[in-house]
Amino acid sequence: MTTATQPRVDLPLARELGLSEDEYARLQGLLGRTPTLTELGITSALWSEHCSYKSSKVYLKEFPTSGPRVLQGPGENAGVVEVGHGWVAVFKMESHNHPSYIEPYQGAATGVGGILRDVFTMGARPVAMLDALRFGRLDAPRMRSLVDGVVRGIGDYGNCMGIPTVGGETGFHPSYDGNILVNAFALGIARRERIFKARAAGTGNPILYVGSRTGRDGIHGATMASDAFDAESEKKKPTVQVGDPFTEKVLLEACLEAMRTSAIVAIQDMGAAGLTSSVFEMAARGGVGFRLDLDRVPLREPGLTAYEMMLSESQERMVIVAKRGKQEEVARVFRRWGLEVATIGEVTSGSRAEIVHRGKVEASMPIAPLTDGAPVYQRPVAPPADLARRQEAPSVPEPGDPLGALEALLATPELASKEWIFRQYDHTVRTNTVAGPGGDAAVILLKGTPTGLALTSDVNPVYCFLDPRTGGRQAVAEAVRNLACAGAEPVGLTDCLNFGNPERPEIMWQFRECVRGMAEACRALGVPVVSGNVSLYNETEGRSIHPTPTVAMVGVVPDLGDMPASHFRRPGRRLVLLGTDRGEFGGSAYLRLLHGVEQGRPPAVDLDAEARLARLLRETVPWGIVRTAHDFAEGGLAVALAEATIGAGMGATLNVPLAPRDLFSESQARAIVAILPGQLERFLEAAERHGVPALEVGESGGDRLVIEADGARIDVEVARLREIWTNALPAALGL
């Protein structure tokens, strides 16, 4: 065996691949020589932000990651929590932002494929997905085609896989004009004893490659995802992967069947950085070495170099460590499903990686220093120079016409119905969906039990821009509130932390403050962070997105028989306003969307008040007396009531002790509930016991929404609100 004769590399090439001068020197020190091209490519991928979290790791450790239900926290492909009856939920959220901006259909589709593989790699069958999307102004260049491509990509991949997209969120803001966000969440279920992990072990155990053949698509995708956009970004289309959901469906079934053979030691999907990240990370987790023979890798086209094979991000591929002598048992399963399988290497003693191609050693490297020992940076942190101006208290005009203000808000893409989007997704396939898109939380049935799993995705990027710590707290608090409206106890959180360039001190300040706000809320509300993703460098030509720490949360509904709706369904229900309004408008939809003002401090987040409200709802929902529960978010009370009436066309009449403009205040820890007649006193006593302000304000019924507020009056047919709300987004898209 000879050492590779390929050309050695120098610093300019290292910089081109994303390594700094210090990182290149560090790599030379680890190797004791100049790296080969393949070694440089491997290192640039493993040390990219996307794979190493080198700028964020120092703050991520502040998250609480353990709890009574947590079986697996961060560090594996997905988090695992117990949900009862011997079942576990396996879930994670990932970003596919840069690829989706460059090529929206394939970028979004392969984002879905990647997050599904993260889940079934753990031995869980995927049963539900969420999508969290952020677009720019619809009249911005390419934006309508980006919306169309992303939505079709998500819908086509999920629909072909037969996995429902049951909820999520979609927002529009100018900060995403040049850098959209596509965050995908997947949840699977498995029996507690059937969880698999990606930890290689056993000297001499064979390493198997299964699934699609390797091509040149996606090469250096992880590095591209760790860089900002510029005028040349359109040329990066070759770094966007191409997905095949039909192959992935077969791969899913084959993997789950192979896992039942007891012949698999470890399994890992080939995601970001492809073969490099999958094999290096499996070996690092297990504390072993490995040897690969790239001549055995199935190729889609001849002539791929070792560099290309190690960094290709071709989709629908897995790496398996099998028990020695049982690899044929595993291979037979995949061949029966019509999938290619090849033995490409073996686990070795020690702690080094050796990669051979055409009889030459293309890479010989220590594993741990490239994975667990990747660089970690404490980057400079400083608040933005204009923070004081951003947070100046804005002037809040009274609405001369409260009804006109409500209708105008419902007509914006931001607050309008997203039905045009979610109707392209099959959200009922598998027949588990109890509550689908459009409510406070999606709910799916845990079949064979009375239990359900509630899912929600939340963040308000404007709040995070104006006050990152408050914005981080609010994202977690709103997710807990949404789950509580379904009667669900939160059991775990995954996140997708989307920010700009970490080399800018104000961006790292945003990141630090958001994470600390989220961590405070998680500890106060008892929600562990079990998995997640960081996506940095989301900016174009120096203009960053708003900080967007997307939170996806999972909760358990003990008995689905008593679950309320998020809208009014029957007349005669007593309506109770929960929480306290404080007339808070900083960053509000009312100011931003109607008056063009994005300024002020966002609403305060009282975590104790949020906890009391959630406990009240979780206690009273199982009594069966709460028939509607809907929290207040963007647009405040007025928009929440419109949504509650639009859902089933059931009107309501209310009298609220608020100034007209405070109908649009976004004070937190608030909700509206509809209580069965004759049960009002029981509910109010529970609210008093929990310390939650509660005020009876009216009743459901009729076909109109009527709100009396300190002399102002909103009186409108629900059908008119529905028409405005449902037609706004298609009209804005020019459909």
PDB file of C-alpha atoms in Angstrom, residues 597-710:
ATOM      1  CA  VAL A 597     -43.204  50.708  12.858  1.00  0.00           C
ATOM      2  CA  GLU A 598     -40.889  47.941  14.072  1.00  0.00           C
ATOM      3  CA  GLN A 599     -39.702  49.337  17.353  1.00  0.00           C
ATOM      4  CA  GLY A 600     -39.916  49.113  21.142  1.00  0.00           C
ATOM      5  CA  ARG A 601     -39.412  46.422  23.717  1.00  0.00           C
ATOM      6  CA  PRO A 602     -41.437  43.290  23.012  1.00  0.00           C
ATOM      7  CA  PRO A 603     -44.052  42.172  25.535  1.00  0.00           C
ATOM      8  CA  ALA A 604     -42.585  41.041  28.848  1.00  0.00           C
ATOM      9  CA  VAL A 605     -42.500  37.289  29.463  1.00  0.00           C
ATOM     10  CA  ASP A 606     -43.556  36.404  33.007  1.00  0.00           C
ATOM     11  CA  LEU A 607     -42.488  32.775  33.229  1.00  0.00           C
ATOM     12  CA  ASP A 608     -44.308  32.233  36.508  1.00  0.00           C
ATOM     13  CA  ALA A 609     -47.541  33.495  34.956  1.00  0.00           C
ATOM     14  CA  GLU A 610     -46.972  31.251  31.931  1.00  0.00           C
ATOM     15  CA  ALA A 611     -46.455  28.239  34.208  1.00  0.00           C
ATOM     16  CA  ARG A 612     -49.646  28.994  36.169  1.00  0.00           C
ATOM     17  CA  LEU A 613     -51.703  29.363  32.996  1.00  0.00           C
ATOM     18  CA  ALA A 614     -50.344  26.098  31.575  1.00  0.00           C
ATOM     19  CA  ARG A 615     -51.048  24.229  34.824  1.00  0.00           C
ATOM     20  CA  LEU A 616     -54.615  25.553  34.899  1.00  0.00           C
ATOM     21  CA  LEU A 617     -55.309  24.364  31.370  1.00  0.00           C
ATOM     22  CA  ARG A 618     -53.655  20.971  31.883  1.00  0.00           C
ATOM     23  CA  GLU A 619     -55.754  20.424  35.034  1.00  0.00           C
ATOM     24  CA  THR A 620     -59.116  21.535  33.679  1.00  0.00           C
ATOM     25  CA  VAL A 621     -59.014  20.130  30.130  1.00  0.00           C
ATOM     26  CA  PRO A 622     -59.320  16.509  31.375  1.00  0.00           C
ATOM     27  CA  TRP A 623     -62.498  17.514  33.263  1.00  0.00           C
ATOM     28  CA  GLY A 624     -64.199  17.849  29.881  1.00  0.00           C
ATOM     29  CA  ILE A 625     -65.566  21.328  30.614  1.00  0.00           C
ATOM     30  CA  VAL A 626     -63.127  23.342  28.450  1.00  0.00           C
ATOM     31  CA  ARG A 627     -64.474  23.008  24.912  1.00  0.00           C
ATOM     32  CA  THR A 628     -62.303  25.693  23.285  1.00  0.00           C
ATOM     33  CA  ALA A 629     -58.856  26.972  24.259  1.00  0.00           C
ATOM     34  CA  HIS A 630     -56.908  29.402  22.080  1.00  0.00           C
ATOM     35  CA  ASP A 631     -53.912  31.479  23.101  1.00  0.00           C
ATOM     36  CA  PHE A 632     -53.121  35.059  22.081  1.00  0.00           C
ATOM     37  CA  ALA A 633     -50.149  35.720  19.831  1.00  0.00           C
ATOM     38  CA  GLU A 634     -49.609  38.157  16.944  1.00  0.00           C
ATOM     39  CA  GLY A 635     -52.494  40.584  16.645  1.00  0.00           C
ATOM     40  CA  GLY A 636     -53.609  40.083  20.243  1.00  0.00           C
ATOM     41  CA  LEU A 637     -57.177  39.524  21.402  1.00  0.00           C
ATOM     42  CA  ALA A 638     -58.914  40.745  18.238  1.00  0.00           C
ATOM     43  CA  VAL A 639     -57.027  38.417  15.893  1.00  0.00           C
ATOM     44  CA  ALA A 640     -57.335  35.475  18.313  1.00  0.00           C
ATOM     45  CA  LEU A 641     -61.118  35.921  18.488  1.00  0.00           C
ATOM     46  CA  ALA A 642     -61.360  36.181  14.709  1.00  0.00           C
ATOM     47  CA  GLU A 643     -59.428  32.917  14.368  1.00  0.00           C
ATOM     48  CA  ALA A 644     -61.643  31.246  16.986  1.00  0.00           C
ATOM     49  CA  THR A 645     -64.797  32.188  15.095  1.00  0.00           C
ATOM     50  CA  ILE A 646     -63.487  31.511  11.582  1.00  0.00           C
ATOM     51  CA  GLY A 647     -62.518  27.906  12.437  1.00  0.00           C
ATOM     52  CA  ALA A 648     -66.073  26.520  12.337  1.00  0.00           C
ATOM     53  CA  GLY A 649     -68.058  29.627  11.396  1.00  0.00           C
ATOM     54  CA  MET A 650     -69.385  29.966  14.951  1.00  0.00           C
ATOM     55  CA  GLY A 651     -69.753  33.555  16.119  1.00  0.00           C
ATOM     56  CA  ALA A 652     -69.418  35.108  19.561  1.00  0.00           C
ATOM     57  CA  THR A 653     -70.473  38.173  21.514  1.00  0.00           C
ATOM     58  CA  LEU A 654     -68.076  39.686  24.049  1.00  0.00           C
ATOM     59  CA  ASN A 655     -67.682  42.756  26.231  1.00  0.00           C
ATOM     60  CA  VAL A 656     -64.079  43.338  27.264  1.00  0.00           C
ATOM     61  CA  PRO A 657     -62.752  46.087  29.580  1.00  0.00           C
ATOM     62  CA  LEU A 658     -60.081  47.275  27.158  1.00  0.00           C
ATOM     63  CA  ALA A 659     -59.318  50.458  25.252  1.00  0.00           C
ATOM     64  CA  PRO A 660     -59.907  49.949  21.501  1.00  0.00           C
ATOM     65  CA  ARG A 661     -56.205  49.830  20.660  1.00  0.00           C
ATOM     66  CA  ASP A 662     -55.595  47.249  23.397  1.00  0.00           C
ATOM     67  CA  LEU A 663     -57.667  44.799  21.376  1.00  0.00           C
ATOM     68  CA  PHE A 664     -54.392  44.436  19.409  1.00  0.00           C
ATOM     69  CA  SER A 665     -51.962  44.401  22.351  1.00  0.00           C
ATOM     70  CA  GLU A 666     -49.698  41.343  22.448  1.00  0.00           C
ATOM     71  CA  SER A 667     -49.276  40.872  26.204  1.00  0.00           C
ATOM     72  CA  GLN A 668     -48.254  37.284  26.903  1.00  0.00           C
ATOM     73  CA  ALA A 669     -49.649  34.495  29.141  1.00  0.00           C
ATOM     74  CA  ARG A 670     -53.199  35.013  27.824  1.00  0.00           C
ATOM     75  CA  ALA A 671     -55.863  32.793  26.278  1.00  0.00           C
ATOM     76  CA  ILE A 672     -59.598  32.631  25.610  1.00  0.00           C
ATOM     77  CA  VAL A 673     -61.518  29.537  26.724  1.00  0.00           C
ATOM     78  CA  ALA A 674     -65.092  28.388  26.128  1.00  0.00           C
ATOM     79  CA  ILE A 675     -66.642  26.628  29.132  1.00  0.00           C
ATOM     80  CA  LEU A 676     -69.681  24.354  29.235  1.00  0.00           C
ATOM     81  CA  PRO A 677     -72.814  26.003  30.690  1.00  0.00           C
ATOM     82  CA  GLY A 678     -73.177  25.180  34.363  1.00  0.00           C
ATOM     83  CA  GLN A 679     -69.423  24.613  34.775  1.00  0.00           C
ATOM     84  CA  LEU A 680     -68.305  28.234  34.829  1.00  0.00           C
ATOM     85  CA  GLU A 681     -67.981  28.514  38.625  1.00  0.00           C
ATOM     86  CA  ARG A 682     -65.943  25.319  38.811  1.00  0.00           C
ATOM     87  CA  PHE A 683     -63.540  26.657  36.216  1.00  0.00           C
ATOM     88  CA  LEU A 684     -63.265  30.097  37.833  1.00  0.00           C
ATOM     89  CA  GLU A 685     -62.498  28.477  41.197  1.00  0.00           C
ATOM     90  CA  ALA A 686     -59.684  26.493  39.556  1.00  0.00           C
ATOM     91  CA  ALA A 687     -58.327  29.672  37.962  1.00  0.00           C
ATOM     92  CA  GLU A 688     -58.303  31.423  41.337  1.00  0.00           C
ATOM     93  CA  ARG A 689     -56.534  28.466  42.931  1.00  0.00           C
ATOM     94  CA  HIS A 690     -53.818  28.603  40.259  1.00  0.00           C
ATOM     95  CA  GLY A 691     -53.480  32.369  40.496  1.00  0.00           C
ATOM     96  CA  VAL A 692     -54.610  32.999  36.904  1.00  0.00           C
ATOM     97  CA  PRO A 693     -56.705  36.154  36.317  1.00  0.00           C
ATOM     98  CA  ALA A 694     -59.999  35.007  34.769  1.00  0.00           C
ATOM     99  CA  LEU A 695     -62.905  37.137  33.566  1.00  0.00           C
ATOM    100  CA  GLU A 696     -66.162  36.000  31.985  1.00  0.00           C
ATOM    101  CA  VAL A 697     -66.611  38.179  28.886  1.00  0.00           C
ATOM    102  CA  GLY A 698     -69.430  36.671  26.800  1.00  0.00           C
ATOM    103  CA  GLU A 699     -70.689  33.609  24.994  1.00  0.00           C
ATOM    104  CA  SER A 700     -70.398  31.791  21.709  1.00  0.00           C
ATOM    105  CA  GLY A 701     -73.215  31.662  19.160  1.00  0.00           C
ATOM    106  CA  GLY A 702     -74.656  33.201  16.017  1.00  0.00           C
ATOM    107  CA  ASP A 703     -72.881  34.019  12.790  1.00  0.00           C
ATOM    108  CA  ARG A 704     -71.282  37.318  13.806  1.00  0.00           C
ATOM    109  CA  LEU A 705     -68.282  38.365  15.880  1.00  0.00           C
ATOM    110  CA  VAL A 706     -69.313  41.211  18.178  1.00  0.00           C
ATOM    111  CA  ILE A 707     -66.760  42.828  20.495  1.00  0.00           C
ATOM    112  CA  GLU A 708     -67.620  45.757  22.763  1.00  0.00           C
ATOM    113  CA  ALA A 709     -64.551  47.595  24.136  1.00  0.00           C
ATOM    114  CA  ASP A 710     -64.828  50.904  26.002  1.00  0.00           C
TER     115      ASP A 710
END
